[in-house]
Amino acid sequence: MTEKLIDELLQEEMVSWRRDLHKHAESGFLEMRTASLVASRLAELGYPLQMAGEVMRADQRMGVPSQEVLETHYNWAQENGADPKWLPNFKDGMTGIVAVLETGRPGPVLAYRFDMDALDIQEELAEGHIPFDHGFQSVNADKMHACAHDGHTSIGLGFAKILIDNKDKLAGTIKLIFQPAEEGTRGAKSMVAAGVVDDVDVFIAMHLGTGVPTGEFVAGNAGFLATTKMDVVFKGTASHAGGKPEEGRNALMAASSAVLGLHGIPRHSAGASRVNVGVLNAGSGRNIIPATAHMKIETRGETSEINDYIRTQAFAVLEGAAAMYGVEVSTEVVGEAKSSIPSKELVESLHEVAQSSPYFTKTIDWSTDSAGSEDATYYMEQVKAHGGLATYCIVGSDLAAGHHNERFDFDETSMLSAVDVLYRSVLKLSKA
C-alpha cells in the first residue's frame, strides 16, 4: 500500500473547523468571523500574515455590500465567536489573508488558493440533512455553505499545519491564499491587483466535488467559462396609467424588451456562449406606470474573447431598450472571471502525485466538463503571464445534493484526501 504521509488525526480537527464554519456561514466580503479565526489559527502555527489592504485592492472588489450591511455584520461577528484580536483587520469587508512559509532553502514560489465565502441561500432545516441532524446548520438566515468553501477553508488550515510540521523537508516559498467572495466571481481580481501572485512560479486552486465522486482526482479542469455579472437599473417616470399614461416613461416595458433582446443575442461560432436574466423586479401598482426596474444578468463564454462579445452585445441591447422607451439605464459590473487553460506540465505533475496517494483509486489528468465559472482564473492567467505554471484541480467528494442546493453536503473524509495530495505536490514541486 502507498505510504501515508500525514497524521489522520488531522481529520478530526478539520471536521471540527468545517462544522463551525458551516454553522456560522458568511457570504462574500462578510467573512469577518471566518477570517479572524483563520488568521488566529495561522498565527498560532507561526505564519507571518498579510491581510486586508496588504493583499487586496479595495477599488477592484465587485459587488461589495453596503456600508450599513458591513457594519451590521461586523457587530454580529463580534457577538458570535470572532477572534477579537484579529477581527478589526476585516471590518470594512477587506477579508483576504495571505500566509507565507519561507523554508530558508532555495526553490520556487508555490501558491495555493482557498475560498472562504458562503452563498445567499436558505439552508434546508429538516431531518435527513446531515448539518441539521448533527446541529451545525447555518445560524444565519439565507446564508449557507452550499459549495464546500467551509471545507476548502478547513483544508487550507490543515494543509498549513502539515507544512509547518514538515518544514525541514521542503524548499522554496509557499503562499497560502485565503480568498473572499469567490461566489459571484467577485474577490480574486482585487487580490491579483494587489500583486499577491506576481512572484509566484506555480499556482494551484482546488475544489471539492463538482460531480467527481470520493476517491477520484482531476489534475486539471479546463471547463470554466469566462463570465460577467451585471446589475441593471432602468429609471423612467411614474404616471397614472388611466388618467395620464402619455406622461409616463415605462421602465418595466424597457426592461421587458431588454430581456427579449438579451436572450436573442446571436451565439458565437467559436465556442460556447451564454446569457441569462436571472432577476427582474419592477412596478408598484396596477394603475401606475412603472418608474423603475431592476435586473440581474450574466454573460458567459468559452473564452474571454467570446464572453467579451456577448457582454458588448448585452450593453448595446440595454442601451437600445432604454432609448426605445425614453428611460435611463445604468449598469454595474458586480462580478467577473476569465477563462484559463491549466498548464500541461503542471497537470502531468499533479496527476503523477495523485497516483502516489493512498486516498485515490482513480486519477484523471484533464477534464473539460463545464464547471460554471471561477475567479481563480485571474490568478492562473497572471501567473502564466509571468512565465509560471497554474492549474485548477478537483478532489472528488460524494454529495448529498448538487452545488448551490439547500440540501448540499459533502463527504468530510475527502478533506484529508485533499490535504494529502496538496502536501505531496509541495514535496514534488518545491524542489523543482
Coordinates of C-alpha atoms in Angstrom, one line a residue:
M1 CA 0.0 0.0 0.0
T2 CA 1.2 3.5 -0.7
E3 CA 2.8 5.2 2.3
K4 CA 0.7 7.6 4.3
L5 CA 2.4 10.9 4.8
I6 CA 0.0 12.7 7.1
D7 CA -1.5 12.0 10.6
E8 CA -5.1 11.0 10.2
L9 CA -5.9 12.7 13.5
L10 CA -5.9 15.9 11.4
Q11 CA -9.3 14.7 10.0
E12 CA -10.9 15.2 13.4
E13 CA -9.6 18.8 13.6
M14 CA -10.7 19.6 10.1
V15 CA -14.2 18.2 10.7
S16 CA -14.5 20.4 13.8
W17 CA -13.4 23.5 11.9
R18 CA -15.6 22.8 8.9
R19 CA -18.7 22.3 11.1
D20 CA -18.1 25.5 13.0
L21 CA -17.6 27.5 9.7
H22 CA -20.7 25.8 8.3
K23 CA -22.8 26.8 11.3
H24 CA -21.6 30.4 11.0
A25 CA -21.9 30.9 7.3
E26 CA -20.8 34.3 5.9
S27 CA -21.1 35.4 2.3
G28 CA -18.8 37.5 0.1
F29 CA -16.8 40.3 1.8
L30 CA -18.6 39.5 5.1
E31 CA -16.3 36.6 6.0
M32 CA -15.2 38.6 9.1
R33 CA -15.6 35.9 11.7
T34 CA -14.2 33.3 9.4
A35 CA -11.1 35.5 8.5
S36 CA -10.5 36.3 12.2
L37 CA -10.4 32.6 13.1
V38 CA -8.3 31.7 10.1
A39 CA -5.8 34.5 10.9
S40 CA -5.7 33.4 14.6
R41 CA -5.0 29.7 13.7
L42 CA -2.3 30.6 11.1
A43 CA -0.6 32.9 13.6
E44 CA -0.6 30.2 16.2
L45 CA 1.1 27.9 13.8
G46 CA 3.8 30.5 13.3
Y47 CA 2.9 32.0 9.9
P48 CA 3.6 35.7 9.2
L49 CA 0.4 37.2 7.8
Q50 CA -0.6 39.8 5.3
M51 CA -4.2 40.9 5.5
A52 CA -6.9 43.2 4.2
G53 CA -5.4 46.2 2.3
E54 CA -2.0 44.5 2.2
V55 CA -3.4 41.8 -0.1
M56 CA -6.5 43.4 -1.6
R57 CA -7.2 46.4 -3.8
A58 CA -10.4 47.9 -2.4
D59 CA -11.3 49.6 -5.7
Q60 CA -11.0 46.3 -7.6
R61 CA -13.7 44.5 -5.5
M62 CA -17.0 43.9 -7.2
G63 CA -20.5 43.5 -5.6
V64 CA -19.4 44.8 -2.2
P65 CA -22.3 45.0 0.4
S66 CA -23.3 48.4 1.6
Q67 CA -21.5 50.1 4.5
E68 CA -24.6 49.5 6.6
V69 CA -24.6 45.8 5.9
L70 CA -20.8 45.6 6.6
E71 CA -21.2 47.4 9.9
T72 CA -24.2 45.2 11.0
H73 CA -22.3 42.0 10.2
Y74 CA -19.2 43.2 12.0
N75 CA -21.3 43.6 15.1
W76 CA -22.7 40.1 14.5
A77 CA -19.2 38.6 14.2
Q78 CA -18.2 40.3 17.5
E79 CA -21.1 38.6 19.2
N80 CA -20.7 35.2 17.6
G81 CA -17.2 33.9 18.3
A82 CA -14.9 36.0 16.1
D83 CA -11.4 36.4 17.5
P84 CA -11.3 39.9 19.0
K85 CA -7.5 40.3 18.3
W86 CA -7.9 39.8 14.6
L87 CA -11.4 40.9 13.8
P88 CA -10.7 44.6 13.5
N89 CA -8.5 43.9 10.4
F90 CA -11.5 42.8 8.5
K91 CA -14.1 45.4 9.5
D92 CA -14.6 47.0 6.1
G93 CA -15.0 43.8 4.1
M94 CA -11.3 43.5 3.3
T95 CA -11.3 39.9 4.3
G96 CA -8.4 38.4 2.3
I97 CA -5.4 36.7 4.0
V98 CA -2.1 35.5 2.7
A99 CA 0.2 33.3 4.9
V100 CA 3.8 32.8 3.7
L101 CA 6.1 29.9 4.7
E102 CA 9.8 30.7 4.0
T103 CA 11.7 27.4 4.2
G104 CA 15.1 29.0 4.1
R105 CA 16.2 26.8 1.2
P106 CA 16.3 27.8 -2.4
G107 CA 13.3 26.8 -4.5
P108 CA 10.3 28.1 -6.4
V109 CA 7.4 30.1 -5.0
L110 CA 4.3 28.0 -4.8
A111 CA 0.8 29.4 -4.1
Y112 CA -2.4 27.6 -3.1
R113 CA -5.8 29.3 -3.1
F114 CA -8.7 28.5 -0.6
D115 CA -12.0 30.3 -0.8
M116 CA -14.0 31.2 2.3
D117 CA -17.4 32.5 1.4
A118 CA -20.9 31.1 1.7
L119 CA -23.9 31.6 -0.6
D120 CA -27.1 33.6 -0.1
I121 CA -29.2 30.5 0.2
Q122 CA -31.6 29.4 3.0
E123 CA -30.4 26.0 4.2
E124 CA -32.8 23.1 4.5
L125 CA -33.8 22.7 8.1
A126 CA -35.3 19.2 8.1
E127 CA -34.4 15.7 9.1
G128 CA -32.2 13.8 6.7
H129 CA -30.0 16.8 6.1
I130 CA -26.7 16.0 7.9
P131 CA -25.9 19.5 9.1
F132 CA -29.4 19.8 10.6
D133 CA -29.3 16.3 12.1
H134 CA -26.0 17.0 13.8
G135 CA -26.7 20.5 14.9
F136 CA -24.3 22.5 12.7
Q137 CA -26.8 24.0 10.3
S138 CA -26.3 27.7 9.5
V139 CA -27.5 30.1 12.2
N140 CA -27.7 32.9 9.6
A141 CA -30.9 33.1 7.6
D142 CA -30.4 33.0 3.9
K143 CA -26.7 32.2 4.3
M144 CA -25.3 28.7 3.7
H145 CA -22.1 26.9 2.7
A146 CA -23.7 25.2 -0.3
C147 CA -20.5 24.9 -2.3
A148 CA -18.0 23.3 0.1
H149 CA -16.0 26.5 0.8
D150 CA -16.2 25.7 4.5
G151 CA -14.4 22.5 3.6
H152 CA -11.9 24.4 1.5
T153 CA -11.0 26.8 4.3
S154 CA -10.6 23.8 6.7
I155 CA -8.4 22.1 4.1
G156 CA -6.3 25.2 3.9
L157 CA -5.8 25.2 7.7
G158 CA -5.0 21.5 7.8
F159 CA -2.5 22.0 4.9
A160 CA -0.9 24.9 6.8
K161 CA -0.3 22.6 9.8
I162 CA 1.2 19.8 7.8
L163 CA 3.6 22.3 6.0
I164 CA 4.8 23.7 9.3
D165 CA 5.2 20.3 10.8
N166 CA 7.4 19.2 7.8
K167 CA 9.2 22.5 7.1
D168 CA 12.6 20.8 7.2
K169 CA 11.6 18.6 4.2
L170 CA 10.6 21.5 2.0
A171 CA 12.3 24.1 -0.1
G172 CA 11.4 27.5 -1.6
T173 CA 8.5 29.6 -0.5
I174 CA 4.8 28.5 -0.1
K175 CA 2.0 31.0 -0.1
L176 CA -1.5 30.2 1.3
I177 CA -4.1 32.5 -0.1
F178 CA -7.4 32.7 1.7
Q179 CA -9.8 34.5 -0.6
P180 CA -13.2 36.2 0.0
A181 CA -16.1 36.4 -2.4
E182 CA -15.5 33.7 -4.9
E183 CA -19.2 33.3 -5.3
G184 CA -20.3 35.7 -8.0
T185 CA -16.7 35.8 -9.1
R186 CA -16.0 39.0 -7.1
G187 CA -12.9 38.6 -4.9
A188 CA -9.9 37.2 -6.8
K189 CA -9.5 40.3 -9.0
S190 CA -8.8 42.5 -6.0
M191 CA -6.1 40.2 -4.7
V192 CA -4.4 39.8 -8.1
A193 CA -4.4 43.6 -8.5
A194 CA -2.7 43.8 -5.1
G195 CA 0.2 41.7 -6.5
V196 CA -0.2 38.5 -4.4
V197 CA 0.8 36.2 -7.2
D198 CA 3.2 38.4 -9.1
D199 CA 6.2 36.5 -7.7
V200 CA 4.6 33.0 -8.0
D201 CA 6.1 30.2 -10.1
V202 CA 3.4 27.6 -9.5
F203 CA -0.3 28.3 -8.6
I204 CA -2.8 25.6 -7.6
A205 CA -6.5 26.0 -6.8
M206 CA -8.7 23.2 -5.8
H207 CA -12.4 22.3 -5.3
L208 CA -14.3 19.5 -3.6
G209 CA -17.0 17.6 -5.5
T210 CA -18.2 19.3 -8.7
G211 CA -19.6 15.9 -9.8
V212 CA -16.4 13.9 -9.1
P213 CA -17.0 11.1 -6.6
T214 CA -15.0 10.4 -3.4
G215 CA -11.7 8.6 -4.3
E216 CA -11.2 10.3 -7.6
F217 CA -8.9 13.2 -8.5
V218 CA -8.8 15.5 -11.6
A219 CA -5.4 17.3 -12.0
G220 CA -6.6 19.9 -14.5
N221 CA -10.1 21.3 -15.1
A222 CA -10.3 23.3 -18.3
G223 CA -14.1 23.7 -18.3
F224 CA -14.5 27.1 -16.7
L225 CA -16.4 29.8 -18.7
A226 CA -15.4 33.4 -18.7
T227 CA -18.2 35.5 -17.2
T228 CA -19.6 39.0 -16.4
K229 CA -22.2 39.6 -13.8
M230 CA -24.2 42.8 -14.1
D231 CA -26.8 44.7 -12.0
V232 CA -29.0 46.9 -14.2
V233 CA -31.4 49.7 -13.2
F234 CA -33.9 51.3 -15.6
K235 CA -35.3 54.7 -14.5
G236 CA -38.3 56.2 -16.1
T237 CA -41.2 58.4 -14.9
A238 CA -44.3 57.3 -12.9
S239 CA -47.7 58.4 -14.0
H240 CA -51.4 57.5 -13.6
A241 CA -52.0 54.6 -16.1
G242 CA -55.6 55.6 -16.7
G243 CA -55.5 59.4 -16.4
K244 CA -52.2 60.4 -17.9
P245 CA -50.4 57.4 -19.5
E246 CA -48.7 59.6 -22.0
E247 CA -46.8 61.4 -19.3
G248 CA -45.2 58.2 -18.0
R249 CA -41.9 56.6 -19.1
N250 CA -42.3 52.9 -18.6
A251 CA -39.2 51.3 -17.0
L252 CA -40.9 47.9 -16.9
M253 CA -41.5 47.9 -20.7
A254 CA -37.9 48.9 -21.3
A255 CA -36.7 46.1 -19.1
S256 CA -39.0 43.5 -20.6
S257 CA -37.8 44.5 -24.1
A258 CA -34.3 44.1 -22.9
V259 CA -35.0 40.6 -21.6
L260 CA -36.1 39.5 -25.0
G261 CA -33.2 41.3 -26.7
L262 CA -30.6 39.8 -24.4
H263 CA -31.9 36.3 -24.9
G264 CA -31.9 37.0 -28.7
I265 CA -28.2 37.8 -28.9
P266 CA -26.7 35.6 -31.6
R267 CA -24.4 33.0 -30.2
H268 CA -20.7 32.8 -31.2
S269 CA -19.4 30.3 -33.7
A270 CA -16.0 29.9 -31.9
G271 CA -17.4 28.2 -28.8
A272 CA -20.0 28.1 -26.1
S273 CA -21.7 31.3 -25.1
R274 CA -24.4 32.1 -22.6
V275 CA -26.6 34.9 -21.4
N276 CA -29.2 34.9 -18.7
V277 CA -31.6 37.3 -17.0
G278 CA -32.0 35.8 -13.5
V279 CA -34.0 38.6 -11.8
L280 CA -36.4 41.3 -13.0
N281 CA -38.3 43.4 -10.5
A282 CA -40.4 46.4 -11.4
G283 CA -43.6 48.3 -10.6
S284 CA -45.6 49.2 -7.6
G285 CA -49.2 49.0 -8.5
R286 CA -51.6 48.0 -11.4
N287 CA -52.6 51.6 -12.2
I288 CA -49.1 53.2 -12.1
I289 CA -46.7 53.4 -15.0
P290 CA -43.6 51.7 -13.5
A291 CA -40.8 54.2 -12.9
T292 CA -38.0 51.8 -12.0
A293 CA -37.0 48.3 -13.0
H294 CA -34.1 46.2 -11.6
M295 CA -32.4 43.3 -13.4
K296 CA -29.6 40.9 -12.5
I297 CA -28.0 39.4 -15.6
E298 CA -24.9 37.4 -16.6
T299 CA -23.0 36.6 -19.7
R300 CA -20.6 33.7 -20.2
G301 CA -18.2 32.5 -22.9
E302 CA -15.9 29.5 -23.5
T303 CA -13.1 32.0 -23.9
S304 CA -12.7 35.5 -22.5
E305 CA -13.0 36.8 -26.1
I306 CA -16.4 35.1 -26.6
N307 CA -17.6 36.5 -23.3
D308 CA -16.5 40.0 -24.3
Y309 CA -18.5 39.6 -27.5
I310 CA -21.7 38.6 -25.5
R311 CA -21.1 41.4 -23.0
T312 CA -20.7 44.1 -25.6
Q313 CA -23.9 42.9 -27.3
A314 CA -25.7 43.0 -23.9
F315 CA -24.7 46.6 -23.3
A316 CA -26.0 47.5 -26.7
V317 CA -29.3 45.8 -26.0
L318 CA -29.7 47.6 -22.7
E319 CA -29.0 51.0 -24.1
G320 CA -31.3 50.3 -27.1
A321 CA -34.2 49.3 -24.9
A322 CA -33.7 52.3 -22.7
A323 CA -33.7 54.6 -25.8
M324 CA -36.8 53.0 -27.2
Y325 CA -38.9 53.8 -24.2
G326 CA -37.3 57.1 -23.3
V327 CA -35.8 56.0 -19.9
E328 CA -32.3 56.0 -18.4
V329 CA -30.3 52.8 -17.8
S330 CA -27.3 52.3 -15.5
T331 CA -25.3 49.1 -15.4
E332 CA -22.8 48.0 -12.7
V333 CA -20.4 45.1 -13.2
V334 CA -20.6 43.1 -9.9
G335 CA -18.6 40.1 -10.8
E336 CA -16.2 38.9 -13.5
A337 CA -13.9 36.0 -14.3
K338 CA -11.7 34.9 -17.2
S339 CA -11.2 31.7 -19.0
S340 CA -8.0 29.8 -18.4
I341 CA -6.4 26.6 -19.5
P342 CA -4.2 24.7 -17.0
S343 CA -0.5 24.3 -17.7
K344 CA 0.1 20.9 -19.2
E345 CA 3.4 20.3 -17.4
L346 CA 1.8 21.1 -14.0
V347 CA -1.2 18.9 -14.8
E348 CA 1.1 16.0 -15.5
S349 CA 3.0 16.5 -12.3
L350 CA -0.2 16.6 -10.2
H351 CA -1.6 13.6 -12.0
E352 CA 1.6 11.7 -11.0
V353 CA 1.4 13.0 -7.4
A354 CA -2.2 11.8 -7.0
Q355 CA -1.3 8.4 -8.3
S356 CA 1.1 8.0 -5.3
S357 CA -1.7 8.9 -2.8
P358 CA -3.4 6.1 -0.9
Y359 CA -6.6 8.1 -0.8
F360 CA -7.4 8.0 -4.6
T361 CA -8.5 5.0 -6.6
K362 CA -8.8 6.8 -9.8
T363 CA -6.9 9.9 -11.1
I364 CA -7.6 11.9 -14.3
D365 CA -5.3 14.3 -15.9
W366 CA -7.7 16.5 -17.9
S367 CA -11.3 17.4 -17.7
T368 CA -13.2 19.8 -20.0
D369 CA -16.6 19.2 -18.3
S370 CA -18.3 22.5 -17.8
A371 CA -17.9 23.7 -14.2
G372 CA -19.6 27.1 -14.5
S373 CA -17.2 29.9 -13.8
E374 CA -14.4 30.5 -11.3
D375 CA -12.4 33.6 -10.4
A376 CA -9.3 31.5 -9.6
T377 CA -8.7 32.1 -13.4
Y378 CA -7.5 35.6 -12.5
Y379 CA -4.6 34.1 -10.6
M380 CA -4.0 31.5 -13.2
E381 CA -3.7 33.9 -16.1
Q382 CA -1.5 36.3 -14.0
V383 CA 0.9 33.5 -13.1
K384 CA 1.1 32.2 -16.6
A385 CA 1.7 35.8 -18.0
H386 CA 4.8 35.9 -15.8
G387 CA 6.1 32.6 -17.1
G388 CA 4.7 30.4 -14.3
L389 CA 2.5 27.3 -14.2
A390 CA -1.1 27.1 -13.0
T391 CA -3.9 24.6 -12.7
Y392 CA -7.3 24.0 -11.1
C393 CA -7.8 20.6 -9.6
I394 CA -10.8 18.7 -8.3
V395 CA -10.8 16.4 -5.3
G396 CA -13.7 14.1 -5.6
S397 CA -16.4 14.1 -2.9
D398 CA -19.8 12.4 -2.7
L399 CA -22.5 15.0 -2.4
A400 CA -25.9 14.9 -0.7
A401 CA -27.2 17.3 -3.3
G402 CA -25.8 19.4 -6.1
H403 CA -23.7 22.6 -5.5
H404 CA -25.8 25.7 -4.7
N405 CA -28.6 23.5 -3.4
E406 CA -30.3 24.0 0.0
R407 CA -29.5 20.3 0.9
F408 CA -25.9 20.4 -0.2
D409 CA -23.4 18.5 1.9
F410 CA -20.1 16.7 1.1
D411 CA -18.2 13.7 2.2
E412 CA -16.0 15.1 5.0
T413 CA -13.4 12.3 4.5
S414 CA -12.4 14.0 1.2
M415 CA -10.8 16.8 3.2
L416 CA -8.0 14.5 4.3
S417 CA -7.5 13.4 0.7
A418 CA -7.2 17.0 -0.4
V419 CA -4.5 17.8 2.2
D420 CA -2.6 14.7 1.3
V421 CA -2.4 15.5 -2.5
L422 CA -1.6 19.1 -1.8
Y423 CA 1.2 18.2 0.5
R424 CA 2.6 15.6 -2.0
S425 CA 2.5 18.4 -4.6
V426 CA 4.7 20.6 -2.4
L427 CA 7.2 17.7 -1.9
K428 CA 7.5 17.3 -5.6
L429 CA 7.3 20.9 -6.8
S430 CA 9.2 22.8 -4.1
K431 CA 12.5 21.2 -5.1
A432 CA 12.0 21.6 -8.9

